[in-house]
CSV table of C-alpha atoms in Angstrom, one decimal:
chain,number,residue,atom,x,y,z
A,1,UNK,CA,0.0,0.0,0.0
A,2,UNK,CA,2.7,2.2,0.8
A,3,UNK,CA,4.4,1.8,-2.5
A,4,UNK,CA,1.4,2.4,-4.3
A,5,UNK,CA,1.0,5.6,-2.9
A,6,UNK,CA,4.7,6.6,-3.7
A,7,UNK,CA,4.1,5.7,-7.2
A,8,UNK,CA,0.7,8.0,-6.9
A,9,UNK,CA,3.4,10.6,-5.6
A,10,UNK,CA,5.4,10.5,-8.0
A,11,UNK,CA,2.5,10.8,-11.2
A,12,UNK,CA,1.5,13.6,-10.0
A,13,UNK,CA,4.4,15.6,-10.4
A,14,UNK,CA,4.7,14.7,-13.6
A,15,UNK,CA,3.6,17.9,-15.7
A,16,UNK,CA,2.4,17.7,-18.9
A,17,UNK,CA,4.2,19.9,-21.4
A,18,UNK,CA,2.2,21.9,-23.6
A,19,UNK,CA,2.0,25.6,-25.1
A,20,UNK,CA,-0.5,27.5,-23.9
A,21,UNK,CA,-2.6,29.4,-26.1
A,22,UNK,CA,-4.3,32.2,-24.8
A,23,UNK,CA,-7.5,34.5,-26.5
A,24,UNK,CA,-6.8,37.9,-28.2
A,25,UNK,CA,-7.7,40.6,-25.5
A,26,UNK,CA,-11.0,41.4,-28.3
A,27,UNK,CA,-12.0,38.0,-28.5
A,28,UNK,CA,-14.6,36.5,-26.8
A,29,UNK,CA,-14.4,33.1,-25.3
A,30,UNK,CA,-17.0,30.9,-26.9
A,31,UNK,CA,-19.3,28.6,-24.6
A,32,UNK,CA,-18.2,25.8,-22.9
A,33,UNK,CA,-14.6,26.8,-23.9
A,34,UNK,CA,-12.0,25.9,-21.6
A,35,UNK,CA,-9.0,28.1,-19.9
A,36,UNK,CA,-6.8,24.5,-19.3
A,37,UNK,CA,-4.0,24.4,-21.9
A,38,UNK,CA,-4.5,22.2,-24.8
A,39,UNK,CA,-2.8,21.4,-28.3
A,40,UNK,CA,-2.1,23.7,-31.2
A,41,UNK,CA,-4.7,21.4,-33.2
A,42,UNK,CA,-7.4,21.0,-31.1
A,43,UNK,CA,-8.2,24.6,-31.2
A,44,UNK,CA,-11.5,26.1,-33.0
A,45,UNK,CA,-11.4,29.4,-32.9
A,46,UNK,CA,-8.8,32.6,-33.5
A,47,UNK,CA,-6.1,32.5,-30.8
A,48,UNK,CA,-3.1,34.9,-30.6
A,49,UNK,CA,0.4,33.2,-29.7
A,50,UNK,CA,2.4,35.0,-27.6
A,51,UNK,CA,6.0,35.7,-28.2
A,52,UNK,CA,7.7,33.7,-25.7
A,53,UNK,CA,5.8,30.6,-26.9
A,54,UNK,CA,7.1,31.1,-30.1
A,55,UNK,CA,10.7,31.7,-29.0
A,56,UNK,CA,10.2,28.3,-26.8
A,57,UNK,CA,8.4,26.9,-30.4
A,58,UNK,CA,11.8,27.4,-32.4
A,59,UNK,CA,14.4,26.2,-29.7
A,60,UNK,CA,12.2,23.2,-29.5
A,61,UNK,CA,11.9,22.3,-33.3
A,62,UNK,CA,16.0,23.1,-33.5
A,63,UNK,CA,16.5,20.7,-30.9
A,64,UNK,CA,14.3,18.1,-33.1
A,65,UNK,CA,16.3,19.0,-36.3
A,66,UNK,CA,19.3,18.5,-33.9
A,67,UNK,CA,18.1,14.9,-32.9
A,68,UNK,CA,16.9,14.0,-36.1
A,69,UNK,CA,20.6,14.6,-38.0
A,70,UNK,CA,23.3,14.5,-34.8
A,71,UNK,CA,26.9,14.6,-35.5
A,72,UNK,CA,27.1,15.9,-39.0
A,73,UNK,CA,28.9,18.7,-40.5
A,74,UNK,CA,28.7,20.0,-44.0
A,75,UNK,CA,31.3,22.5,-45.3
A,76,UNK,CA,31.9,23.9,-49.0
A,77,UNK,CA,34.7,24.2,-50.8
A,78,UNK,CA,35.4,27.5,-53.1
A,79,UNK,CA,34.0,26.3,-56.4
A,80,UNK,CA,30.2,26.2,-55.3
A,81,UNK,CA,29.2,28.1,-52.3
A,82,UNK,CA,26.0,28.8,-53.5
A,83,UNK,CA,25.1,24.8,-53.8
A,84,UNK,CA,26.4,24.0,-50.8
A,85,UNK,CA,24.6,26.8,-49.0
A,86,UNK,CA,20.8,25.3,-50.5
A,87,UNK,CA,21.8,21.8,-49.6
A,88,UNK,CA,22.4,23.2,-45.4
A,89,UNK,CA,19.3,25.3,-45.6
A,90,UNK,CA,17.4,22.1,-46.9
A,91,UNK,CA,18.8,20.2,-43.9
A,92,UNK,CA,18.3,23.1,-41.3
A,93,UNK,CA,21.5,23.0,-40.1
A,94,UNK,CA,24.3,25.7,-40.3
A,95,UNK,CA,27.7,25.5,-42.9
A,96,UNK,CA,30.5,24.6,-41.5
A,97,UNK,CA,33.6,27.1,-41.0
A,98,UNK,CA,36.6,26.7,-43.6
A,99,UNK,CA,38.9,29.4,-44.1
A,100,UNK,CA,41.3,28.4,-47.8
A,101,UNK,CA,43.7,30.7,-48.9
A,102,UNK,CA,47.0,30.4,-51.1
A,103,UNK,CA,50.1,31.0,-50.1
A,104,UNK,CA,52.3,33.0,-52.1
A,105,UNK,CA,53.9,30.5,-54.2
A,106,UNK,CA,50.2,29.9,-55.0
A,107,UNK,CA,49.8,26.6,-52.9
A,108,UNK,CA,46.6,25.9,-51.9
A,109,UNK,CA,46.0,26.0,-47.5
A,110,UNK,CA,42.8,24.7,-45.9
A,111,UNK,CA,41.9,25.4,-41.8
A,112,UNK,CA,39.1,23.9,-40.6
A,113,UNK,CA,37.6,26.3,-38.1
A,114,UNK,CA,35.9,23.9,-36.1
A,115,UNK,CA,36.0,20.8,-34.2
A,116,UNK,CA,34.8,17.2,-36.4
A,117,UNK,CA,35.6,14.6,-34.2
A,118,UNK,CA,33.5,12.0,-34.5
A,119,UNK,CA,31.3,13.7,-36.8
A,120,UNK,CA,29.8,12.6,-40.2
A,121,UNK,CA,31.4,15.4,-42.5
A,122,UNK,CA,30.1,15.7,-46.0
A,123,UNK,CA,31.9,18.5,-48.6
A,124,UNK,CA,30.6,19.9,-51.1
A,125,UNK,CA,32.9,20.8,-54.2
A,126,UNK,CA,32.2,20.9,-57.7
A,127,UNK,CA,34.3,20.1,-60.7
A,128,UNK,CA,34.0,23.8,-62.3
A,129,UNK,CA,35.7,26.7,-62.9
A,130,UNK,CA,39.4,26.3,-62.0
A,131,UNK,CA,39.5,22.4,-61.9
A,132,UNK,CA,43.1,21.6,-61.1
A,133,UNK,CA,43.1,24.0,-58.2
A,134,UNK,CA,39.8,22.9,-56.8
A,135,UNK,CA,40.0,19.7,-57.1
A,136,UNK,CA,43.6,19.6,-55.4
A,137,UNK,CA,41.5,22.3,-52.1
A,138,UNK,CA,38.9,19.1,-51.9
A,139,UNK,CA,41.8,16.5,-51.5
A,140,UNK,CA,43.3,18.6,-48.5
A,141,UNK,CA,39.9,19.0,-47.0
A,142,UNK,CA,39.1,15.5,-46.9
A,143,UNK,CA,42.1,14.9,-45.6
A,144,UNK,CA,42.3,18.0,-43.2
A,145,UNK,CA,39.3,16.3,-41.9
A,146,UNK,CA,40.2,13.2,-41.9
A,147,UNK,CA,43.6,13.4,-39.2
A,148,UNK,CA,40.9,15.5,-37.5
A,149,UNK,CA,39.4,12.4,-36.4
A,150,UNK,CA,36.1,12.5,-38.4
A,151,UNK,CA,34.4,9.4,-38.5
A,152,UNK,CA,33.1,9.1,-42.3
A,153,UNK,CA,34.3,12.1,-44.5
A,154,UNK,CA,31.8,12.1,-48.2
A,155,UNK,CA,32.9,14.5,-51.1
A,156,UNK,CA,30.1,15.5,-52.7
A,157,UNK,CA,31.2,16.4,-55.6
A,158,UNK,CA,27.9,17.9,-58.4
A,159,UNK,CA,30.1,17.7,-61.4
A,160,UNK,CA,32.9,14.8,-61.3
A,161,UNK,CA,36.2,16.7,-62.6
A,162,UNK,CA,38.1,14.4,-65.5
A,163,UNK,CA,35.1,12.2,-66.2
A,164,UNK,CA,35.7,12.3,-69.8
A,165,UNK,CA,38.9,11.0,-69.3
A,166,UNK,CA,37.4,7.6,-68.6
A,167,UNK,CA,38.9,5.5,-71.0
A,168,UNK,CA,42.1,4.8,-73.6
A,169,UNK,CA,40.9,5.3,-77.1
A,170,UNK,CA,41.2,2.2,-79.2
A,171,UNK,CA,44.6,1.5,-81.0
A,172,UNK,CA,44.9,3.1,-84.5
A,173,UNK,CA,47.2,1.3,-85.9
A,174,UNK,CA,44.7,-1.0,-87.1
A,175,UNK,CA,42.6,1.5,-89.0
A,176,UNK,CA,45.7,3.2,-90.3
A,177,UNK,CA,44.3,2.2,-93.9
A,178,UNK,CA,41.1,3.6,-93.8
A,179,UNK,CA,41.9,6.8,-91.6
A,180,UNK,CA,45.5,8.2,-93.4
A,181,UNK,CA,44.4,11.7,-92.8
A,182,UNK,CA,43.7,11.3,-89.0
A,183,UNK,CA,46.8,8.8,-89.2
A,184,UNK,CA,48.8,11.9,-90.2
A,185,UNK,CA,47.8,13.9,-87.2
A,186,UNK,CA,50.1,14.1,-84.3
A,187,UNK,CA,46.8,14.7,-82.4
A,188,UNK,CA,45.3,11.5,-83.3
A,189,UNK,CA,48.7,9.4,-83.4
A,190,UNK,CA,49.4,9.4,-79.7
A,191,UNK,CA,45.6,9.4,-78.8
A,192,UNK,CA,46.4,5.5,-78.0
A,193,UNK,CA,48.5,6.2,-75.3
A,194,UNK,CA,46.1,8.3,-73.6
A,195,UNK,CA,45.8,8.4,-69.7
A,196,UNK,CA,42.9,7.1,-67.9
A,197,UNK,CA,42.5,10.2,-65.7
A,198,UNK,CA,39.3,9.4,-64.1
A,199,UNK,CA,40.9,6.6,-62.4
A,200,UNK,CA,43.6,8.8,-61.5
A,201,UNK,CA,41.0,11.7,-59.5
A,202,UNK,CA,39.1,7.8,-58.3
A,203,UNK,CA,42.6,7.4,-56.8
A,204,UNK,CA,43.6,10.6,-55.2
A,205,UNK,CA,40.0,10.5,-53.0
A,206,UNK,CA,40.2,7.5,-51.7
A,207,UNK,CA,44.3,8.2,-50.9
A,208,UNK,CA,42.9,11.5,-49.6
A,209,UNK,CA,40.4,9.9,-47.0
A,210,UNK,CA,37.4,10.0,-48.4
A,211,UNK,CA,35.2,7.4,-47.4
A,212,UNK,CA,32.2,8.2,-49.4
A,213,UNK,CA,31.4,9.6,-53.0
A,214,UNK,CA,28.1,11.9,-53.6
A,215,UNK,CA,27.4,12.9,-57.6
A,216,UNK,CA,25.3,13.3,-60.4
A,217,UNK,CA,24.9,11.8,-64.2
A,218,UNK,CA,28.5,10.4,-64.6
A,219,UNK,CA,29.5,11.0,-67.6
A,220,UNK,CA,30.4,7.4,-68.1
A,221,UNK,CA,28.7,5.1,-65.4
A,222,UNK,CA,31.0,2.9,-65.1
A,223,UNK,CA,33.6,5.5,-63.5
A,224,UNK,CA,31.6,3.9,-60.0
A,225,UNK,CA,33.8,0.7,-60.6
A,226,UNK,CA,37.2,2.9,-60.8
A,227,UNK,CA,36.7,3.3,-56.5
A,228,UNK,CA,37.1,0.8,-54.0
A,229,UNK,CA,34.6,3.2,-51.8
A,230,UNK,CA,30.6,3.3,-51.8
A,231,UNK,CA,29.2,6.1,-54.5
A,232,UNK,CA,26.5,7.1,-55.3
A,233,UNK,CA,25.6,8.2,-59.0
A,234,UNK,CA,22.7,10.5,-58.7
A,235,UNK,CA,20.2,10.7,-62.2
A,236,UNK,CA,19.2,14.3,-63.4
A,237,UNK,CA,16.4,12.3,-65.0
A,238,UNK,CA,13.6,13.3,-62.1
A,239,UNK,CA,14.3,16.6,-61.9
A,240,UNK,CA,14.5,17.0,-66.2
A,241,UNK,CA,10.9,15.2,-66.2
A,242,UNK,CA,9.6,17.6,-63.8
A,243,UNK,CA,10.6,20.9,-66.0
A,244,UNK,CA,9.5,19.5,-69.3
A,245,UNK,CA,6.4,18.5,-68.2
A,246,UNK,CA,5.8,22.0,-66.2
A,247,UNK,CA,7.2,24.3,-69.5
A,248,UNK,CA,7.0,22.4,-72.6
A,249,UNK,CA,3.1,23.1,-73.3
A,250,UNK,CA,3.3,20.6,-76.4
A,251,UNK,CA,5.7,17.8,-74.7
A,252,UNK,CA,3.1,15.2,-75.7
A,253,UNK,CA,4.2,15.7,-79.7
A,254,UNK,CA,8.0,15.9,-78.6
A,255,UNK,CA,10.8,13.8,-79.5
A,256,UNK,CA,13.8,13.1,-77.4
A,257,UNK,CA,17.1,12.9,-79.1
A,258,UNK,CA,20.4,11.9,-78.5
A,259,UNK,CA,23.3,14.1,-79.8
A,260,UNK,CA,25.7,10.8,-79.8
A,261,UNK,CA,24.7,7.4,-79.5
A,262,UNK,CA,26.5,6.9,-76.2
A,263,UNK,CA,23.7,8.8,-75.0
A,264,UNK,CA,21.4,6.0,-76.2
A,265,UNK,CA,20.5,5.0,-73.2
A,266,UNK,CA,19.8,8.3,-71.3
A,267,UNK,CA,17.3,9.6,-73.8
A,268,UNK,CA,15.4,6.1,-73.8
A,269,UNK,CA,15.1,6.0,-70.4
A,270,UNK,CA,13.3,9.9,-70.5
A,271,UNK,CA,10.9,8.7,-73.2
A,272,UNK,CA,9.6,5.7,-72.3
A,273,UNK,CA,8.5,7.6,-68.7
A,274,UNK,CA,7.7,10.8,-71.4
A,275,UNK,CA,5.4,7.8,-73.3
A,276,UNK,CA,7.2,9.5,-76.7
A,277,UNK,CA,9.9,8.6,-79.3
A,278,UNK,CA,13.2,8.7,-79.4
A,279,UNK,CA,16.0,9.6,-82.3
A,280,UNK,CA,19.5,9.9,-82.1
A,281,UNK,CA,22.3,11.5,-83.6
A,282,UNK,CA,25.6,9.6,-84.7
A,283,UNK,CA,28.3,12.0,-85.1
A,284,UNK,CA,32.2,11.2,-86.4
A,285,UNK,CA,34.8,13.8,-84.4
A,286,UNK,CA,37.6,15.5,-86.3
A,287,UNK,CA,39.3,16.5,-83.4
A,288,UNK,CA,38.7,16.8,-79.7
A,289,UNK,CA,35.5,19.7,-79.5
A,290,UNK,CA,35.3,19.8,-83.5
A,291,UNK,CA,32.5,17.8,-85.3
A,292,UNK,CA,33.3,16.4,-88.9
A,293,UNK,CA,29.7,15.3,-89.8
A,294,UNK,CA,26.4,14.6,-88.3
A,295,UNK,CA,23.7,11.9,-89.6
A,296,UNK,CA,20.0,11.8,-87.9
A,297,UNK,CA,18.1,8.7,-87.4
A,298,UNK,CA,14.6,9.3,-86.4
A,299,UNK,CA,12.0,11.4,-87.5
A,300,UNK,CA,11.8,14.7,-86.1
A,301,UNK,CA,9.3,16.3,-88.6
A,302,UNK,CA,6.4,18.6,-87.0
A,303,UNK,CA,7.7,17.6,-83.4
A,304,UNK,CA,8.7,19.6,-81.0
A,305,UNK,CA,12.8,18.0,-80.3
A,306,UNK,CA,14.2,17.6,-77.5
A,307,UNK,CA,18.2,17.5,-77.1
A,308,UNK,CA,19.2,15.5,-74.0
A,309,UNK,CA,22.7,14.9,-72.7
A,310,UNK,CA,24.7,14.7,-69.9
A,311,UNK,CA,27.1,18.1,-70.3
A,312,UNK,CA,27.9,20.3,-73.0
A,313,UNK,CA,31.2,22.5,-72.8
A,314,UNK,CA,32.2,24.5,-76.1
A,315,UNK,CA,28.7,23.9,-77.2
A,316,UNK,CA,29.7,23.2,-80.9
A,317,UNK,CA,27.8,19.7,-80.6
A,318,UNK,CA,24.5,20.4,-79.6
A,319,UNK,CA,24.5,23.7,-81.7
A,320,UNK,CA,25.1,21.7,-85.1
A,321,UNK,CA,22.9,18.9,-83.8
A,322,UNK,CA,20.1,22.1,-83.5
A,323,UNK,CA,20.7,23.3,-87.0
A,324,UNK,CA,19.9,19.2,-88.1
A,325,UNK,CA,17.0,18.8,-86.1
A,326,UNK,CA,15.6,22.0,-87.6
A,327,UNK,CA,16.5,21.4,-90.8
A,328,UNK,CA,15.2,17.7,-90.8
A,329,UNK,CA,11.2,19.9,-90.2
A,330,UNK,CA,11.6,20.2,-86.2
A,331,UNK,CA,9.1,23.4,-85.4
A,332,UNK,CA,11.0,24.1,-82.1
A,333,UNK,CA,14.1,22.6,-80.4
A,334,UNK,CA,15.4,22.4,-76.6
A,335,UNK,CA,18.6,21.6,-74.7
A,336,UNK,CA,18.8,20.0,-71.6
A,337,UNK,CA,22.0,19.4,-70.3
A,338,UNK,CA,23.1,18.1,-66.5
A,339,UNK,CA,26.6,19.7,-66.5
A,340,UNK,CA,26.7,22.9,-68.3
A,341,UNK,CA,30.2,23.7,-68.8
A,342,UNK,CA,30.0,26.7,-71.7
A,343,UNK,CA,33.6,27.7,-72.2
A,344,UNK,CA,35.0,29.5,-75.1
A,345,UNK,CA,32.8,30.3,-77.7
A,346,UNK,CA,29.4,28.1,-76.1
A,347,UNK,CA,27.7,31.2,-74.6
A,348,UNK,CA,27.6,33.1,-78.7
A,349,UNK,CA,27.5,29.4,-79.9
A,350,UNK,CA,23.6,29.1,-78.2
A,351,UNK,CA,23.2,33.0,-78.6
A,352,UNK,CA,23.3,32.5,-82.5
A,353,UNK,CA,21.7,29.0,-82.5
A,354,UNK,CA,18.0,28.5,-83.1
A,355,UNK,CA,17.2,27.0,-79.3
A,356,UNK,CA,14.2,28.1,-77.4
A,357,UNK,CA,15.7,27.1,-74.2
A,358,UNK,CA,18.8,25.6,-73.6
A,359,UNK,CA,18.4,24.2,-69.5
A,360,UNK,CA,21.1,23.4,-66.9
A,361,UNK,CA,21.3,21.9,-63.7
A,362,UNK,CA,22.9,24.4,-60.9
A,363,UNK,CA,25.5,21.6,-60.7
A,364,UNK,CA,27.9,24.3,-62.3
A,365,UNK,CA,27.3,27.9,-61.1
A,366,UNK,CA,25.3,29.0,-63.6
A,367,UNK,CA,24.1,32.5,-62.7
A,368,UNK,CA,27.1,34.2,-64.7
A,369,UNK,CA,25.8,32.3,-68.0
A,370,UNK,CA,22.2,33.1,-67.1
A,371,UNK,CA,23.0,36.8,-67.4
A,372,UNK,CA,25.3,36.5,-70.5
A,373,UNK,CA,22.7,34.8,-72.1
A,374,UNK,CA,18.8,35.0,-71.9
A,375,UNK,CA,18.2,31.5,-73.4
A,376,UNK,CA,20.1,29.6,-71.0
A,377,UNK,CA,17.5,28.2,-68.1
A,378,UNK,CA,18.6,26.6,-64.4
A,379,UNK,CA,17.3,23.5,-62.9
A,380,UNK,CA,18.3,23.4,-58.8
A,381,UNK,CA,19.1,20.0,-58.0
A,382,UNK,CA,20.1,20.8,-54.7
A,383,UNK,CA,17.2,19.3,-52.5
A,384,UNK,CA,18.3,15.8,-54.7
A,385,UNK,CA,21.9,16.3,-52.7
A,386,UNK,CA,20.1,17.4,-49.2
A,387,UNK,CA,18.3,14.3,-49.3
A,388,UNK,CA,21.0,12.3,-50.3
A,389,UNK,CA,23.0,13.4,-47.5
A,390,UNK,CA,20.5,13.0,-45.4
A,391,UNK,CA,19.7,9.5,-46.3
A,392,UNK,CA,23.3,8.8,-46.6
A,393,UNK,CA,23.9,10.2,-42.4
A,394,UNK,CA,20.8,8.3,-41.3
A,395,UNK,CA,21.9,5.3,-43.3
A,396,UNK,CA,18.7,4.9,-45.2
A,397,UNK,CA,18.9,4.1,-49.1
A,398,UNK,CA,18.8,6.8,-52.0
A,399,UNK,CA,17.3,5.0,-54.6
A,400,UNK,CA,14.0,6.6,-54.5
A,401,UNK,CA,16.1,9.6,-55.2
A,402,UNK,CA,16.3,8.0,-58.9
A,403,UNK,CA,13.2,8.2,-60.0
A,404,UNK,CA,11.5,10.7,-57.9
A,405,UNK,CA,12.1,14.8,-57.0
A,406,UNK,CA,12.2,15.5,-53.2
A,407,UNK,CA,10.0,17.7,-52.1
């Protein structure tokens, strides 16, 4: 009996927490209302919250965001600030302090201004803009991080520097015959004996520390089987779906097309979920970012075409590929491109080419192109990353991310 009534002691003074909602001072309480607190929800007519509930309200849903995603720490390198600062606000949590500088003989120094031991540490750098330097201020960082006692550093990294680099291109000798021209070319002679560089970058993260790889449309898939570390290959593909269903008023009588045929399988996969056809364009290089010729297969006539690929960088491809479609009785043609690089001449290149829209992913800063030229149009994929990473820290899988937009 006695340790009932302890117990009974005990319940009692146990307090429920709840915020209490009081009545505007020129409202009048309704009948049968009553003056005990109750929830948010259960509430029927007009009540005023006052300001220190609402103080208590955002410690208390930062301490849930807190809970939810403990230990993790997400800081940006120089080439994509912007990026990295959507993906943070998506996960509610603050970037994490990095000061890089050069030194004078131009060598590149990282700090890390805050502690990550024993934290899940994600960094967010993009292969754009000066490539060798930033990818060489993401190696240090993953390493900084790493003799900092992390416990699992991921480079997430939008655009994967070197990825065309992916392969050697087949021996020439054989085809010396039928190719004397090219043959002739000290270009072409030594193209054999070509590094693989991709491997090369695959090498220097995992010798750097990383643990983890985060990107997005490789441009060659099977770069995932150059790491001995977990990545994950994000798809455009979701996000692309979503803009050309939302813009394109006549999508329905669209074509996709391919501006190579090793995009084969990208544009397939876009119009079987699009329910429309698909054509492709088999083009024969003279030299690296020079097209020799360009032959169509499909037809493209009184359809609206849509160009699909996974980057474009001089822009001399899809501009020619434009002029074919057109030609070949297209009545309106689109770009849309995952990685838009646009050096050189691309910018004039889509300025003078008959495009209603050419469309990027903010993989690449883009906002300097966007103001340069009025055609080119920006996709934000950063929610895709925030939920990766959040997935990824709370070890849940990503794959809905490959067919589906986070919202």
């Amino acid at each position: 009996m006695l340790l009932i009534h302890k117990i009974t002691i005990q319940l009692t003074r146990i307090e429920p927490k709840f915020i209490v909602l009081k009545p505007m001072d020129n409202q009048k309480v309704m009948p049968g209302a009553s003056h005990q607190p109750c929830r948010a929800n259960r509430i029927e007519q007009k009540l005023q919250v006052h300001p220190e509930d609402i103080k208590k309200e955002s410690v208390r849903e930062t301490s849930l965001i807190l809970a939810r995603m403990p230990n993790i720490k997400v800081f940006s390198g120089s080439s994509h600030p912007d990026l990295a600062q959507r993906i943070v606000d998506r996960l509610g949590i603050d970037i994490g302090k990095v000061v890089t500088k050069k030194f004078s003989n131009l060598e590149t120094c990282v700090e890390i201004g805050e502690s990550v031991r024993g934290e899940d540490v994600y960094i967010v750098q993009s292969g754009s803009g000066e490539v060798n330097d930033n990818l060489m201020e993401l190696l240090i960082m993953i390493n900084a991080c790493k003799i900092a006692s992390a416990s699992r550093v991921t480079a997430v990294i939008p655009c994967f520097p070197y990825a065309r680099q992916d392969k050697k291109d087949k021996n020439l000798d054989s085809d010396k015959e039928r190719n004397i021209e090219k043959w002739k070319s000290i270009e072409w002679k030594f193209r054999s004996r070509a590094p693989i560089s991709a491997k090369l970058v695959a090498n220097m993260l995992s010798v750097a520390g990383a643990d983890h790889i985060i990107t997005m449309d490789l441009h060659a898939s099977q770069i995932q089987g150059f790491f001995d570390i977990p990545v994950d290959n994000l798809y455009a593909e979701p996000a692309v779906l979503k803009w050309i269903k939302e813009n394109i008023a006549e999508w329905r009588n669209s074509i996709i097309v391919s501006p190579d045929a090793g995009g084969a399988k990208r544009v397939t996969s876009i119009a079987d979920r699009l329910n429309v056809e698909f054509a492709l364009i088999h083009k024969e290089r003279k030299k690296a970012n020079e097209v020799a010729s360009m032959v169509l297969v499909g037809d493209v006539k009184d359809r609206v075409a849509i160009l699909v690929d996974d980057m474009a960088d001089t822009c001399g491809t899809i501009c020619h590929a434009a002029e074919k479609l057109m030609e070949a009785g297209a009545t309106k043609t689109y770009a849309i491109l995952t990685h838009g690089i646009f050096s050189g001449p691309a910018i004039s290149r889509i300025n003078n080419a008959c495009f209603e829209a050419v469309v990027v992913t903010n993989t690449i800063p883009q906002d300097k192109h966007m103001e340069q030229c009025s055609k080119v149009q920006c996709i934000d994929v950063s929610m895709m990353f925030a939920e990766a990473v959040r997935r990824t820290h709370n070890g849940e899988s990503v794959s809905y991310l490959f067919s589906n937009v986070p919202y």
